[in-house]
Amino acid sequence: MQKKFTISDSELEVLKEFWETPSLTARQLTDRLLQRTDWSEPTIKTLLLRLLQKNAVKRRREDKVFIYSAGIDREEYRYMAGRSLLDRLFDGMAGDFLTCLVRKEKMTQQEIYSLKKLLDKVADK
């Protein structure tokens, strides 16, 4: 499912909390983020509201409290963000992106092996 929206760095930090712990109340989320950020409670609530409006987070009511969870999984988001970057910076050319990355990044032998294996698999299709 292709969803079109942008997520700010701050919104992504909130979303990561839901990928780490799938179901949280607003209070639980706020407590967690207050421990590791310098954000205020209203800021956290604003970020949560934005994510709800973008359908990146969903909520359900249990008794008298709302339970929040990710509306998009980590891999789906990574693909969408990566695809956007690929389109904007490399005119959609995945090979150009990989070439740039491989030339500039240090890779472990395991990463090189995994990449070769993946490329071989794709080439066989």
Tab-separated table of C-alpha atoms in Angstrom:
chain	number	residue	atom	x	y	z
A	1	MET	CA	0.000	0.000	0.000
A	2	GLN	CA	1.563	3.264	-1.121
A	3	LYS	CA	0.800	6.145	1.213
A	4	LYS	CA	1.941	9.641	0.337
A	5	PHE	CA	2.963	11.757	3.291
A	6	THR	CA	6.059	13.222	4.811
A	7	ILE	CA	7.151	12.634	8.351
A	8	SER	CA	9.414	15.117	10.116
A	9	ASP	CA	12.414	13.957	12.131
A	10	SER	CA	10.524	14.681	15.355
A	11	GLU	CA	7.461	12.761	14.188
A	12	LEU	CA	9.736	9.872	13.269
A	13	GLU	CA	11.081	9.771	16.821
A	14	VAL	CA	7.506	9.374	18.078
A	15	LEU	CA	6.768	6.692	15.494
A	16	LYS	CA	9.882	4.772	16.555
A	17	GLU	CA	8.374	4.438	20.034
A	18	PHE	CA	5.428	2.567	18.527
A	19	TRP	CA	7.708	0.307	16.518
A	20	GLU	CA	9.529	-0.506	19.738
A	21	THR	CA	6.360	-0.959	21.831
A	22	PRO	CA	3.317	-1.590	19.626
A	23	SER	CA	0.603	-0.266	21.968
A	24	LEU	CA	0.948	2.776	24.210
A	25	THR	CA	-1.341	5.218	25.915
A	26	ALA	CA	-0.634	8.918	25.414
A	27	ARG	CA	0.658	9.025	29.001
A	28	GLN	CA	3.052	6.113	28.417
A	29	LEU	CA	4.312	7.678	25.210
A	30	THR	CA	4.782	11.055	26.867
A	31	ASP	CA	6.660	9.540	29.813
A	32	ARG	CA	9.011	7.667	27.498
A	33	LEU	CA	9.750	10.686	25.316
A	34	LEU	CA	10.206	13.045	28.265
A	35	GLN	CA	12.985	10.742	29.498
A	36	ARG	CA	15.015	10.912	26.303
A	37	THR	CA	14.159	14.254	24.688
A	38	ASP	CA	13.958	17.865	25.782
A	39	TRP	CA	10.407	18.161	24.428
A	40	SER	CA	7.520	19.439	26.502
A	41	GLU	CA	4.303	17.512	27.002
A	42	PRO	CA	2.330	19.789	24.615
A	43	THR	CA	4.977	19.239	21.926
A	44	ILE	CA	4.643	15.467	22.236
A	45	LYS	CA	0.859	15.683	22.047
A	46	THR	CA	1.089	17.902	18.962
A	47	LEU	CA	3.415	15.409	17.261
A	48	LEU	CA	1.061	12.562	18.116
A	49	LEU	CA	-1.895	14.503	16.698
A	50	ARG	CA	-0.008	15.188	13.457
A	51	LEU	CA	0.816	11.503	13.092
A	52	LEU	CA	-2.840	10.619	13.672
A	53	GLN	CA	-3.910	13.086	10.977
A	54	LYS	CA	-1.436	11.500	8.569
A	55	ASN	CA	-2.674	8.000	9.474
A	56	ALA	CA	0.883	7.108	10.464
A	57	VAL	CA	-0.497	6.362	13.946
A	58	LYS	CA	-3.885	4.908	14.786
A	59	ARG	CA	-5.842	4.758	18.004
A	60	ARG	CA	-8.534	2.653	19.560
A	61	ARG	CA	-10.555	3.132	22.703
A	62	GLU	CA	-10.219	0.628	25.540
A	63	ASP	CA	-12.456	1.384	28.480
A	64	LYS	CA	-11.847	5.075	29.171
A	65	VAL	CA	-8.438	5.429	27.559
A	66	PHE	CA	-7.095	5.635	24.004
A	67	ILE	CA	-4.435	3.136	22.958
A	68	TYR	CA	-2.139	4.267	20.163
A	69	SER	CA	-0.141	2.154	17.722
A	70	ALA	CA	1.776	2.563	14.481
A	71	GLY	CA	-0.360	2.926	11.386
A	72	ILE	CA	2.604	2.092	9.179
A	73	ASP	CA	5.216	-0.549	9.841
A	74	ARG	CA	8.927	0.202	9.918
A	75	GLU	CA	9.760	-1.580	6.661
A	76	GLU	CA	6.943	0.115	4.761
A	77	TYR	CA	8.109	3.508	6.016
A	78	ARG	CA	11.744	2.745	5.188
A	79	TYR	CA	10.762	1.809	1.664
A	80	MET	CA	8.647	4.949	1.188
A	81	ALA	CA	11.355	7.233	2.588
A	82	GLY	CA	14.042	5.476	0.555
A	83	ARG	CA	11.962	5.622	-2.604
A	84	SER	CA	11.392	9.350	-2.078
A	85	LEU	CA	15.123	9.935	-1.612
A	86	LEU	CA	15.910	7.831	-4.662
A	87	ASP	CA	13.446	9.764	-6.801
A	88	ARG	CA	14.548	13.196	-5.578
A	89	LEU	CA	18.329	12.758	-5.620
A	90	PHE	CA	18.986	10.000	-8.153
A	91	ASP	CA	16.115	10.425	-10.635
A	92	GLY	CA	14.800	7.033	-9.546
A	93	MET	CA	18.014	5.223	-10.535
A	94	ALA	CA	18.636	2.605	-7.840
A	95	GLY	CA	21.946	1.575	-9.427
A	96	ASP	CA	23.294	5.123	-9.193
A	97	PHE	CA	22.255	5.286	-5.555
A	98	LEU	CA	23.912	1.963	-4.701
A	99	THR	CA	27.070	2.924	-6.580
A	100	CYS	CA	27.322	6.188	-4.657
A	101	LEU	CA	26.676	4.460	-1.356
A	102	VAL	CA	29.111	1.589	-1.912
A	103	ARG	CA	31.882	3.937	-3.042
A	104	LYS	CA	31.544	6.220	-0.012
A	105	GLU	CA	30.565	3.867	2.829
A	106	LYS	CA	32.766	1.366	4.621
A	107	MET	CA	31.062	-2.005	4.606
A	108	THR	CA	31.786	-5.108	6.643
A	109	GLN	CA	32.495	-8.375	4.881
A	110	GLN	CA	29.080	-9.603	6.029
A	111	GLU	CA	27.351	-6.571	4.508
A	112	ILE	CA	29.234	-7.083	1.233
A	113	TYR	CA	28.321	-10.773	1.203
A	114	SER	CA	24.653	-10.010	1.901
A	115	LEU	CA	24.534	-7.351	-0.814
A	116	LYS	CA	26.168	-9.674	-3.369
A	117	LYS	CA	23.726	-12.426	-2.464
A	118	LEU	CA	20.755	-10.085	-2.849
A	119	LEU	CA	22.004	-8.740	-6.195
A	120	ASP	CA	22.573	-12.296	-7.455
A	121	LYS	CA	19.032	-13.223	-6.424
A	122	VAL	CA	17.586	-10.196	-8.242
A	123	ALA	CA	19.694	-10.938	-11.344
A	124	ASP	CA	18.304	-14.491	-11.483
A	125	LYS	CA	14.700	-13.282	-11.757
